[in-house]
Amino acid sequence: MDTLVVGVPSEIKDNEKRVALTPDGAVELVHGGHRVVVQSGAGTGSRFPDDEYAAVGAEIAPDADAVFAAADLVVKVKEPVPEEYHRFREGQQLFTYLHLAADRGLTEFLIDRGIGSIAYETVQTADGRLPLLTPMSEVAGRMAVQAAAHHLESPAGGAGILLGGVPGTPAANVLIIGGGVAGTEAAKIALGMRALVRVLDTNPTRLAYLSDIFGGRLDLVMPNRARTAAYVADADVVIGAVLVPGAKAPKLVTRDMIAAMRPGSVVVDIAIDQGGCFETSRPTTHSEPTYVEEGVTHYCVANIPGAVARTSTLALTSATLPYLVTVARHGVVGAARTDPALRHGLSTLDGRLASEPVARAHELPCTDPADLLDGR
């Protein structure tokens, strides 16, 4: 097929300074014969100025309207927001994080506009890895502990507890719900700050793995409702790091559990992009990152890695670029046919939904990706 025009608009979510393509990535696409159109200033927040893109052959467009008008394939970091919907053309292609199970409005828009979309977070390899979600989960897990430590401080309205304590005083109790990538990274940082750390996970194989890599320094528990309630009540910090790929996060911590925590405690919901795993969670922004519910500070920023834009952009684009080259070369349909990992990420095509977890979340009809691709 003809090479696609790849468009890179600026991200417009609150304090979202990541960019979907670095100048190094633009080199690869231009070398492949593609036109790359980057919105002026799109890379500024990650410290990639326009002239670095121009120097490698990318075109600099004055605004988002120009990028969307030129692009066959729109490449973003975060999911489109309603202010961007009018820019999409019928049948345009999209490659980004989508988190559709938590956003019926966006799901319906992509279906109605006939957008061919692949979601970063559901691209999955044969061994079950989520290669495009992993780098941002690593960043979010590490930052979750930094955020919790700050919001435990008295000036931030917290309980006035130093995460690691000092000799003669107790360290904070940190409870991490979910022992996947984000939870593991959170545990590394919390242990490094000398907190007392407990991880809950329902997968005994994962618990055994964590026991091996942490050498017994973690308290590792297979949860049930009673245990979860008791451990939440005892915690100074609870980090929700639950992931069901492509699906809405289960509400594992109830309002009653939150209410049983000590005033000034902190909860961080890394799963907020997928709807959150605390009953009391609602999305927040970097401008207004917290709110207090039941006397507990809630940090539920929906784009946590955006706070360290350069690190996050470099980590994300290193992972996405090989897949992006495939999507740019073959288009969404051809890429999904060519690469089974990308086929797992196929979300919408030709006005139909291709993700079973999203369909379940919104009670919408779903078409098997294989059937969608066979029809093209």
PDB file of N, CA, C and O in Angstrom, residues 195-264:
ATOM      1  N   ALA A 195      10.208   2.124  53.743  1.00  0.00           N
ATOM      2  CA  ALA A 195       8.868   1.888  54.265  1.00  0.00           C
ATOM      3  C   ALA A 195       8.679   0.394  54.535  1.00  0.00           C
ATOM      4  O   ALA A 195       9.465  -0.452  54.092  1.00  0.00           O
ATOM      5  N   LEU A 196       7.625   0.076  55.272  1.00  0.00           N
ATOM      6  CA  LEU A 196       7.200  -1.307  55.468  1.00  0.00           C
ATOM      7  C   LEU A 196       6.169  -1.621  54.384  1.00  0.00           C
ATOM      8  O   LEU A 196       5.131  -0.976  54.313  1.00  0.00           O
ATOM      9  N   VAL A 197       6.471  -2.604  53.547  1.00  0.00           N
ATOM     10  CA  VAL A 197       5.706  -2.783  52.318  1.00  0.00           C
ATOM     11  C   VAL A 197       5.035  -4.148  52.279  1.00  0.00           C
ATOM     12  O   VAL A 197       5.669  -5.185  52.536  1.00  0.00           O
ATOM     13  N   ARG A 198       3.760  -4.121  51.920  1.00  0.00           N
ATOM     14  CA  ARG A 198       2.986  -5.349  51.741  1.00  0.00           C
ATOM     15  C   ARG A 198       2.347  -5.294  50.352  1.00  0.00           C
ATOM     16  O   ARG A 198       1.822  -4.256  49.940  1.00  0.00           O
ATOM     17  N   VAL A 199       2.389  -6.412  49.636  1.00  0.00           N
ATOM     18  CA  VAL A 199       1.795  -6.504  48.301  1.00  0.00           C
ATOM     19  C   VAL A 199       0.730  -7.593  48.304  1.00  0.00           C
ATOM     20  O   VAL A 199       0.976  -8.715  48.770  1.00  0.00           O
ATOM     21  N   LEU A 200      -0.439  -7.252  47.771  1.00  0.00           N
ATOM     22  CA  LEU A 200      -1.523  -8.217  47.600  1.00  0.00           C
ATOM     23  C   LEU A 200      -1.632  -8.574  46.121  1.00  0.00           C
ATOM     24  O   LEU A 200      -1.636  -7.690  45.268  1.00  0.00           O
ATOM     25  N   ASP A 201      -1.722  -9.853  45.825  1.00  0.00           N
ATOM     26  CA  ASP A 201      -1.941 -10.287  44.445  1.00  0.00           C
ATOM     27  C   ASP A 201      -2.593 -11.658  44.474  1.00  0.00           C
ATOM     28  O   ASP A 201      -2.281 -12.492  45.344  1.00  0.00           O
ATOM     29  N   THR A 202      -3.482 -11.889  43.527  1.00  0.00           N
ATOM     30  CA  THR A 202      -4.226 -13.153  43.500  1.00  0.00           C
ATOM     31  C   THR A 202      -3.495 -14.258  42.755  1.00  0.00           C
ATOM     32  O   THR A 202      -3.976 -15.394  42.716  1.00  0.00           O
ATOM     33  N   ASN A 203      -2.348 -13.928  42.149  1.00  0.00           N
ATOM     34  CA  ASN A 203      -1.607 -14.902  41.354  1.00  0.00           C
ATOM     35  C   ASN A 203      -0.454 -15.475  42.179  1.00  0.00           C
ATOM     36  O   ASN A 203       0.544 -14.784  42.417  1.00  0.00           O
ATOM     37  N   PRO A 204      -0.541 -16.730  42.603  1.00  0.00           N
ATOM     38  CA  PRO A 204       0.524 -17.292  43.443  1.00  0.00           C
ATOM     39  C   PRO A 204       1.873 -17.357  42.734  1.00  0.00           C
ATOM     40  O   PRO A 204       2.920 -17.223  43.372  1.00  0.00           O
ATOM     41  N   THR A 205       1.851 -17.534  41.415  1.00  0.00           N
ATOM     42  CA  THR A 205       3.107 -17.557  40.667  1.00  0.00           C
ATOM     43  C   THR A 205       3.786 -16.195  40.720  1.00  0.00           C
ATOM     44  O   THR A 205       5.015 -16.104  40.875  1.00  0.00           O
ATOM     45  N   ARG A 206       2.995 -15.138  40.610  1.00  0.00           N
ATOM     46  CA  ARG A 206       3.564 -13.796  40.694  1.00  0.00           C
ATOM     47  C   ARG A 206       4.111 -13.532  42.092  1.00  0.00           C
ATOM     48  O   ARG A 206       5.173 -12.919  42.249  1.00  0.00           O
ATOM     49  N   LEU A 207       3.398 -13.967  43.116  1.00  0.00           N
ATOM     50  CA  LEU A 207       3.882 -13.785  44.483  1.00  0.00           C
ATOM     51  C   LEU A 207       5.203 -14.516  44.701  1.00  0.00           C
ATOM     52  O   LEU A 207       6.118 -13.997  45.358  1.00  0.00           O
ATOM     53  N   ALA A 208       5.317 -15.698  44.138  1.00  0.00           N
ATOM     54  CA  ALA A 208       6.565 -16.449  44.265  1.00  0.00           C
ATOM     55  C   ALA A 208       7.705 -15.712  43.565  1.00  0.00           C
ATOM     56  O   ALA A 208       8.836 -15.649  44.072  1.00  0.00           O
ATOM     57  N   TYR A 209       7.407 -15.150  42.406  1.00  0.00           N
ATOM     58  CA  TYR A 209       8.416 -14.365  41.674  1.00  0.00           C
ATOM     59  C   TYR A 209       8.865 -13.159  42.495  1.00  0.00           C
ATOM     60  O   TYR A 209      10.069 -12.889  42.629  1.00  0.00           O
ATOM     61  N   LEU A 210       7.897 -12.444  43.079  1.00  0.00           N
ATOM     62  CA  LEU A 210       8.242 -11.279  43.886  1.00  0.00           C
ATOM     63  C   LEU A 210       9.049 -11.683  45.112  1.00  0.00           C
ATOM     64  O   LEU A 210       9.966 -10.959  45.532  1.00  0.00           O
ATOM     65  N   SER A 211       8.730 -12.813  45.681  1.00  0.00           N
ATOM     66  CA  SER A 211       9.503 -13.292  46.824  1.00  0.00           C
ATOM     67  C   SER A 211      10.952 -13.533  46.434  1.00  0.00           C
ATOM     68  O   SER A 211      11.885 -13.178  47.173  1.00  0.00           O
ATOM     69  N   ASP A 212      11.151 -14.085  45.241  1.00  0.00           N
ATOM     70  CA  ASP A 212      12.510 -14.355  44.773  1.00  0.00           C
ATOM     71  C   ASP A 212      13.283 -13.060  44.526  1.00  0.00           C
ATOM     72  O   ASP A 212      14.418 -12.902  44.990  1.00  0.00           O
ATOM     73  N   ILE A 213      12.679 -12.121  43.811  1.00  0.00           N
ATOM     74  CA  ILE A 213      13.453 -10.938  43.420  1.00  0.00           C
ATOM     75  C   ILE A 213      13.661  -9.967  44.579  1.00  0.00           C
ATOM     76  O   ILE A 213      14.640  -9.217  44.587  1.00  0.00           O
ATOM     77  N   PHE A 214      12.763  -9.983  45.556  1.00  0.00           N
ATOM     78  CA  PHE A 214      12.918  -9.081  46.689  1.00  0.00           C
ATOM     79  C   PHE A 214      13.558  -9.747  47.905  1.00  0.00           C
ATOM     80  O   PHE A 214      13.739  -9.100  48.948  1.00  0.00           O
ATOM     81  N   GLY A 215      13.868 -11.014  47.808  1.00  0.00           N
ATOM     82  CA  GLY A 215      14.586 -11.687  48.873  1.00  0.00           C
ATOM     83  C   GLY A 215      13.897 -11.657  50.221  1.00  0.00           C
ATOM     84  O   GLY A 215      14.548 -11.569  51.266  1.00  0.00           O
ATOM     85  N   GLY A 216      12.568 -11.735  50.222  1.00  0.00           N
ATOM     86  CA  GLY A 216      11.851 -11.791  51.492  1.00  0.00           C
ATOM     87  C   GLY A 216      11.641 -10.462  52.181  1.00  0.00           C
ATOM     88  O   GLY A 216      11.159 -10.421  53.320  1.00  0.00           O
ATOM     89  N   ARG A 217      11.996  -9.362  51.511  1.00  0.00           N
ATOM     90  CA  ARG A 217      11.831  -8.048  52.156  1.00  0.00           C
ATOM     91  C   ARG A 217      10.403  -7.528  52.082  1.00  0.00           C
ATOM     92  O   ARG A 217      10.067  -6.538  52.737  1.00  0.00           O
ATOM     93  N   LEU A 218       9.556  -8.152  51.267  1.00  0.00           N
ATOM     94  CA  LEU A 218       8.157  -7.771  51.161  1.00  0.00           C
ATOM     95  C   LEU A 218       7.286  -8.745  51.936  1.00  0.00           C
ATOM     96  O   LEU A 218       7.592  -9.937  52.017  1.00  0.00           O
ATOM     97  N   ASP A 219       6.168  -8.233  52.448  1.00  0.00           N
ATOM     98  CA  ASP A 219       5.112  -9.095  52.977  1.00  0.00           C
ATOM     99  C   ASP A 219       4.172  -9.376  51.809  1.00  0.00           C
ATOM    100  O   ASP A 219       3.532  -8.460  51.291  1.00  0.00           O
ATOM    101  N   LEU A 220       4.116 -10.600  51.356  1.00  0.00           N
ATOM    102  CA  LEU A 220       3.353 -10.975  50.161  1.00  0.00           C
ATOM    103  C   LEU A 220       2.152 -11.809  50.567  1.00  0.00           C
ATOM    104  O   LEU A 220       2.297 -12.835  51.240  1.00  0.00           O
ATOM    105  N   VAL A 221       0.962 -11.371  50.153  1.00  0.00           N
ATOM    106  CA  VAL A 221      -0.277 -11.968  50.660  1.00  0.00           C
ATOM    107  C   VAL A 221      -1.245 -12.230  49.511  1.00  0.00           C
ATOM    108  O   VAL A 221      -1.424 -11.394  48.618  1.00  0.00           O
ATOM    109  N   MET A 222      -1.871 -13.394  49.545  1.00  0.00           N
ATOM    110  CA  MET A 222      -2.995 -13.695  48.674  1.00  0.00           C
ATOM    111  C   MET A 222      -4.243 -13.100  49.326  1.00  0.00           C
ATOM    112  O   MET A 222      -4.622 -13.494  50.430  1.00  0.00           O
ATOM    113  N   PRO A 223      -4.908 -12.134  48.689  1.00  0.00           N
ATOM    114  CA  PRO A 223      -5.965 -11.406  49.385  1.00  0.00           C
ATOM    115  C   PRO A 223      -7.309 -12.115  49.367  1.00  0.00           C
ATOM    116  O   PRO A 223      -7.601 -12.939  48.519  1.00  0.00           O
ATOM    117  N   ASN A 224      -8.125 -11.776  50.357  1.00  0.00           N
ATOM    118  CA  ASN A 224      -9.563 -11.996  50.312  1.00  0.00           C
ATOM    119  C   ASN A 224     -10.189 -10.717  50.857  1.00  0.00           C
ATOM    120  O   ASN A 224      -9.474  -9.784  51.256  1.00  0.00           O
ATOM    121  N   ARG A 225     -11.493 -10.657  50.873  1.00  0.00           N
ATOM    122  CA  ARG A 225     -12.142  -9.402  51.261  1.00  0.00           C
ATOM    123  C   ARG A 225     -11.776  -8.970  52.687  1.00  0.00           C
ATOM    124  O   ARG A 225     -11.466  -7.809  52.946  1.00  0.00           O
ATOM    125  N   ALA A 226     -11.774  -9.915  53.619  1.00  0.00           N
ATOM    126  CA  ALA A 226     -11.480  -9.584  55.021  1.00  0.00           C
ATOM    127  C   ALA A 226     -10.035  -9.121  55.178  1.00  0.00           C
ATOM    128  O   ALA A 226      -9.752  -8.146  55.887  1.00  0.00           O
ATOM    129  N   ARG A 227      -9.109  -9.840  54.531  1.00  0.00           N
ATOM    130  CA  ARG A 227      -7.707  -9.441  54.624  1.00  0.00           C
ATOM    131  C   ARG A 227      -7.491  -8.052  54.016  1.00  0.00           C
ATOM    132  O   ARG A 227      -6.783  -7.219  54.576  1.00  0.00           O
ATOM    133  N   THR A 228      -8.092  -7.828  52.864  1.00  0.00           N
ATOM    134  CA  THR A 228      -7.922  -6.529  52.216  1.00  0.00           C
ATOM    135  C   THR A 228      -8.419  -5.416  53.129  1.00  0.00           C
ATOM    136  O   THR A 228      -7.753  -4.384  53.301  1.00  0.00           O
ATOM    137  N   ALA A 229      -9.580  -5.593  53.712  1.00  0.00           N
ATOM    138  CA  ALA A 229     -10.133  -4.577  54.604  1.00  0.00           C
ATOM    139  C   ALA A 229      -9.205  -4.310  55.782  1.00  0.00           C
ATOM    140  O   ALA A 229      -8.952  -3.148  56.152  1.00  0.00           O
ATOM    141  N   ALA A 230      -8.677  -5.374  56.389  1.00  0.00           N
ATOM    142  CA  ALA A 230      -7.797  -5.208  57.549  1.00  0.00           C
ATOM    143  C   ALA A 230      -6.501  -4.504  57.167  1.00  0.00           C
ATOM    144  O   ALA A 230      -6.020  -3.617  57.883  1.00  0.00           O
ATOM    145  N   TYR A 231      -5.931  -4.866  56.027  1.00  0.00           N
ATOM    146  CA  TYR A 231      -4.656  -4.275  55.615  1.00  0.00           C
ATOM    147  C   TYR A 231      -4.829  -2.823  55.178  1.00  0.00           C
ATOM    148  O   TYR A 231      -3.961  -1.986  55.420  1.00  0.00           O
ATOM    149  N   VAL A 232      -5.945  -2.512  54.528  1.00  0.00           N
ATOM    150  CA  VAL A 232      -6.213  -1.116  54.151  1.00  0.00           C
ATOM    151  C   VAL A 232      -6.332  -0.257  55.407  1.00  0.00           C
ATOM    152  O   VAL A 232      -5.767   0.842  55.494  1.00  0.00           O
ATOM    153  N   ALA A 233      -7.055  -0.741  56.400  1.00  0.00           N
ATOM    154  CA  ALA A 233      -7.244   0.025  57.633  1.00  0.00           C
ATOM    155  C   ALA A 233      -5.922   0.291  58.347  1.00  0.00           C
ATOM    156  O   ALA A 233      -5.757   1.327  59.008  1.00  0.00           O
ATOM    157  N   ASP A 234      -4.975  -0.606  58.203  1.00  0.00           N
ATOM    158  CA  ASP A 234      -3.694  -0.494  58.898  1.00  0.00           C
ATOM    159  C   ASP A 234      -2.661   0.320  58.125  1.00  0.00           C
ATOM    160  O   ASP A 234      -1.611   0.654  58.652  1.00  0.00           O
ATOM    161  N   ALA A 235      -2.963   0.656  56.877  1.00  0.00           N
ATOM    162  CA  ALA A 235      -1.971   1.282  56.004  1.00  0.00           C
ATOM    163  C   ALA A 235      -1.957   2.803  56.143  1.00  0.00           C
ATOM    164  O   ALA A 235      -2.996   3.435  56.355  1.00  0.00           O
ATOM    165  N   ASP A 236      -0.778   3.364  55.995  1.00  0.00           N
ATOM    166  CA  ASP A 236      -0.642   4.819  55.854  1.00  0.00           C
ATOM    167  C   ASP A 236      -0.773   5.229  54.391  1.00  0.00           C
ATOM    168  O   ASP A 236      -1.201   6.348  54.089  1.00  0.00           O
ATOM    169  N   VAL A 237      -0.384   4.334  53.494  1.00  0.00           N
ATOM    170  CA  VAL A 237      -0.474   4.559  52.050  1.00  0.00           C
ATOM    171  C   VAL A 237      -1.023   3.297  51.406  1.00  0.00           C
ATOM    172  O   VAL A 237      -0.565   2.188  51.706  1.00  0.00           O
ATOM    173  N   VAL A 238      -2.016   3.458  50.533  1.00  0.00           N
ATOM    174  CA  VAL A 238      -2.503   2.351  49.713  1.00  0.00           C
ATOM    175  C   VAL A 238      -2.324   2.748  48.255  1.00  0.00           C
ATOM    176  O   VAL A 238      -2.782   3.818  47.834  1.00  0.00           O
ATOM    177  N   ILE A 239      -1.651   1.900  47.497  1.00  0.00           N
ATOM    178  CA  ILE A 239      -1.444   2.135  46.071  1.00  0.00           C
ATOM    179  C   ILE A 239      -2.214   1.083  45.296  1.00  0.00           C
ATOM    180  O   ILE A 239      -1.985  -0.122  45.459  1.00  0.00           O
ATOM    181  N   GLY A 240      -3.148   1.523  44.477  1.00  0.00           N
ATOM    182  CA  GLY A 240      -3.936   0.619  43.642  1.00  0.00           C
ATOM    183  C   GLY A 240      -3.248   0.434  42.311  1.00  0.00           C
ATOM    184  O   GLY A 240      -3.136   1.376  41.526  1.00  0.00           O
ATOM    185  N   ALA A 241      -2.772  -0.782  42.049  1.00  0.00           N
ATOM    186  CA  ALA A 241      -2.033  -1.063  40.819  1.00  0.00           C
ATOM    187  C   ALA A 241      -2.614  -2.283  40.129  1.00  0.00           C
ATOM    188  O   ALA A 241      -1.900  -3.181  39.692  1.00  0.00           O
ATOM    189  N   VAL A 242      -3.931  -2.302  40.026  1.00  0.00           N
ATOM    190  CA  VAL A 242      -4.649  -3.453  39.475  1.00  0.00           C
ATOM    191  C   VAL A 242      -4.814  -3.273  37.972  1.00  0.00           C
ATOM    192  O   VAL A 242      -5.147  -2.185  37.501  1.00  0.00           O
ATOM    193  N   LEU A 243      -4.587  -4.341  37.227  1.00  0.00           N
ATOM    194  CA  LEU A 243      -4.756  -4.279  35.776  1.00  0.00           C
ATOM    195  C   LEU A 243      -5.448  -5.534  35.276  1.00  0.00           C
ATOM    196  O   LEU A 243      -5.004  -6.651  35.545  1.00  0.00           O
ATOM    197  N   VAL A 244      -6.548  -5.325  34.538  1.00  0.00           N
ATOM    198  CA  VAL A 244      -7.153  -6.386  33.734  1.00  0.00           C
ATOM    199  C   VAL A 244      -7.053  -5.874  32.304  1.00  0.00           C
ATOM    200  O   VAL A 244      -7.741  -4.911  31.949  1.00  0.00           O
ATOM    201  N   PRO A 245      -6.159  -6.419  31.471  1.00  0.00           N
ATOM    202  CA  PRO A 245      -5.873  -5.817  30.169  1.00  0.00           C
ATOM    203  C   PRO A 245      -7.116  -5.478  29.360  1.00  0.00           C
ATOM    204  O   PRO A 245      -7.959  -6.339  29.091  1.00  0.00           O
ATOM    205  N   GLY A 246      -7.214  -4.198  29.013  1.00  0.00           N
ATOM    206  CA  GLY A 246      -8.307  -3.730  28.176  1.00  0.00           C
ATOM    207  C   GLY A 246      -9.634  -3.540  28.870  1.00  0.00           C
ATOM    208  O   GLY A 246     -10.557  -2.962  28.306  1.00  0.00           O
ATOM    209  N   ALA A 247      -9.765  -4.034  30.098  1.00  0.00           N
ATOM    210  CA  ALA A 247     -11.050  -4.017  30.797  1.00  0.00           C
ATOM    211  C   ALA A 247     -11.088  -2.932  31.859  1.00  0.00           C
ATOM    212  O   ALA A 247     -10.061  -2.375  32.255  1.00  0.00           O
ATOM    213  N   LYS A 248     -12.285  -2.638  32.320  1.00  0.00           N
ATOM    214  CA  LYS A 248     -12.455  -1.688  33.407  1.00  0.00           C
ATOM    215  C   LYS A 248     -11.898  -2.297  34.696  1.00  0.00           C
ATOM    216  O   LYS A 248     -12.068  -3.488  34.961  1.00  0.00           O
ATOM    217  N   ALA A 249     -11.212  -1.473  35.482  1.00  0.00           N
ATOM    218  CA  ALA A 249     -10.605  -1.974  36.722  1.00  0.00           C
ATOM    219  C   ALA A 249     -11.689  -2.364  37.724  1.00  0.00           C
ATOM    220  O   ALA A 249     -12.684  -1.657  37.880  1.00  0.00           O
ATOM    221  N   PRO A 250     -11.498  -3.479  38.423  1.00  0.00           N
ATOM    222  CA  PRO A 250     -12.468  -3.859  39.459  1.00  0.00           C
ATOM    223  C   PRO A 250     -12.324  -2.958  40.683  1.00  0.00           C
ATOM    224  O   PRO A 250     -11.221  -2.518  41.026  1.00  0.00           O
ATOM    225  N   LYS A 251     -13.444  -2.681  41.347  1.00  0.00           N
ATOM    226  CA  LYS A 251     -13.432  -1.852  42.559  1.00  0.00           C
ATOM    227  C   LYS A 251     -13.119  -2.760  43.753  1.00  0.00           C
ATOM    228  O   LYS A 251     -14.001  -3.379  44.334  1.00  0.00           O
ATOM    229  N   LEU A 252     -11.857  -2.837  44.111  1.00  0.00           N
ATOM    230  CA  LEU A 252     -11.419  -3.763  45.148  1.00  0.00           C
ATOM    231  C   LEU A 252     -11.398  -3.147  46.541  1.00  0.00           C
ATOM    232  O   LEU A 252     -11.363  -3.868  47.532  1.00  0.00           O
ATOM    233  N   VAL A 253     -11.391  -1.823  46.622  1.00  0.00           N
ATOM    234  CA  VAL A 253     -11.371  -1.132  47.915  1.00  0.00           C
ATOM    235  C   VAL A 253     -12.653  -0.311  48.023  1.00  0.00           C
ATOM    236  O   VAL A 253     -12.895   0.604  47.228  1.00  0.00           O
ATOM    237  N   THR A 254     -13.472  -0.632  49.004  1.00  0.00           N
ATOM    238  CA  THR A 254     -14.770   0.017  49.157  1.00  0.00           C
ATOM    239  C   THR A 254     -14.644   1.321  49.938  1.00  0.00           C
ATOM    240  O   THR A 254     -13.618   1.590  50.580  1.00  0.00           O
ATOM    241  N   ARG A 255     -15.707   2.088  49.900  1.00  0.00           N
ATOM    242  CA  ARG A 255     -15.743   3.325  50.686  1.00  0.00           C
ATOM    243  C   ARG A 255     -15.587   3.023  52.173  1.00  0.00           C
ATOM    244  O   ARG A 255     -14.893   3.756  52.896  1.00  0.00           O
ATOM    245  N   ASP A 256     -16.208   1.975  52.649  1.00  0.00           N
ATOM    246  CA  ASP A 256     -16.074   1.622  54.065  1.00  0.00           C
ATOM    247  C   ASP A 256     -14.618   1.323  54.434  1.00  0.00           C
ATOM    248  O   ASP A 256     -14.166   1.676  55.534  1.00  0.00           O
ATOM    249  N   MET A 257     -13.902   0.673  53.541  1.00  0.00           N
ATOM    250  CA  MET A 257     -12.484   0.403  53.802  1.00  0.00           C
ATOM    251  C   MET A 257     -11.692   1.707  53.885  1.00  0.00           C
ATOM    252  O   MET A 257     -10.836   1.881  54.764  1.00  0.00           O
ATOM    253  N   ILE A 258     -11.980   2.627  52.973  1.00  0.00           N
ATOM    254  CA  ILE A 258     -11.298   3.930  52.991  1.00  0.00           C
ATOM    255  C   ILE A 258     -11.616   4.667  54.288  1.00  0.00           C
ATOM    256  O   ILE A 258     -10.740   5.252  54.940  1.00  0.00           O
ATOM    257  N   ALA A 259     -12.878   4.620  54.685  1.00  0.00           N
ATOM    258  CA  ALA A 259     -13.305   5.333  55.901  1.00  0.00           C
ATOM    259  C   ALA A 259     -12.628   4.781  57.153  1.00  0.00           C
ATOM    260  O   ALA A 259     -12.496   5.500  58.160  1.00  0.00           O
ATOM    261  N   ALA A 260     -12.178   3.528  57.104  1.00  0.00           N
ATOM    262  CA  ALA A 260     -11.521   2.919  58.265  1.00  0.00           C
ATOM    263  C   ALA A 260     -10.048   3.313  58.376  1.00  0.00           C
ATOM    264  O   ALA A 260      -9.411   3.020  59.396  1.00  0.00           O
ATOM    265  N   MET A 261      -9.511   3.981  57.367  1.00  0.00           N
ATOM    266  CA  MET A 261      -8.106   4.396  57.425  1.00  0.00           C
ATOM    267  C   MET A 261      -7.940   5.583  58.372  1.00  0.00           C
ATOM    268  O   MET A 261      -8.895   6.320  58.650  1.00  0.00           O
ATOM    269  N   ARG A 262      -6.719   5.775  58.860  1.00  0.00           N
ATOM    270  CA  ARG A 262      -6.440   6.900  59.747  1.00  0.00           C
ATOM    271  C   ARG A 262      -6.499   8.209  58.968  1.00  0.00           C
ATOM    272  O   ARG A 262      -6.055   8.279  57.808  1.00  0.00           O
ATOM    273  N   PRO A 263      -7.051   9.271  59.573  1.00  0.00           N
ATOM    274  CA  PRO A 263      -7.076  10.575  58.892  1.00  0.00           C
ATOM    275  C   PRO A 263      -5.670  10.997  58.483  1.00  0.00           C
ATOM    276  O   PRO A 263      -4.697  10.780  59.221  1.00  0.00           O
ATOM    277  N   GLY A 264      -5.579  11.574  57.284  1.00  0.00           N
ATOM    278  CA  GLY A 264      -4.279  12.002  56.782  1.00  0.00           C
ATOM    279  C   GLY A 264      -3.531  10.943  56.015  1.00  0.00           C
ATOM    280  O   GLY A 264      -2.427  11.188  55.524  1.00  0.00           O
TER     281      GLY A 264
END
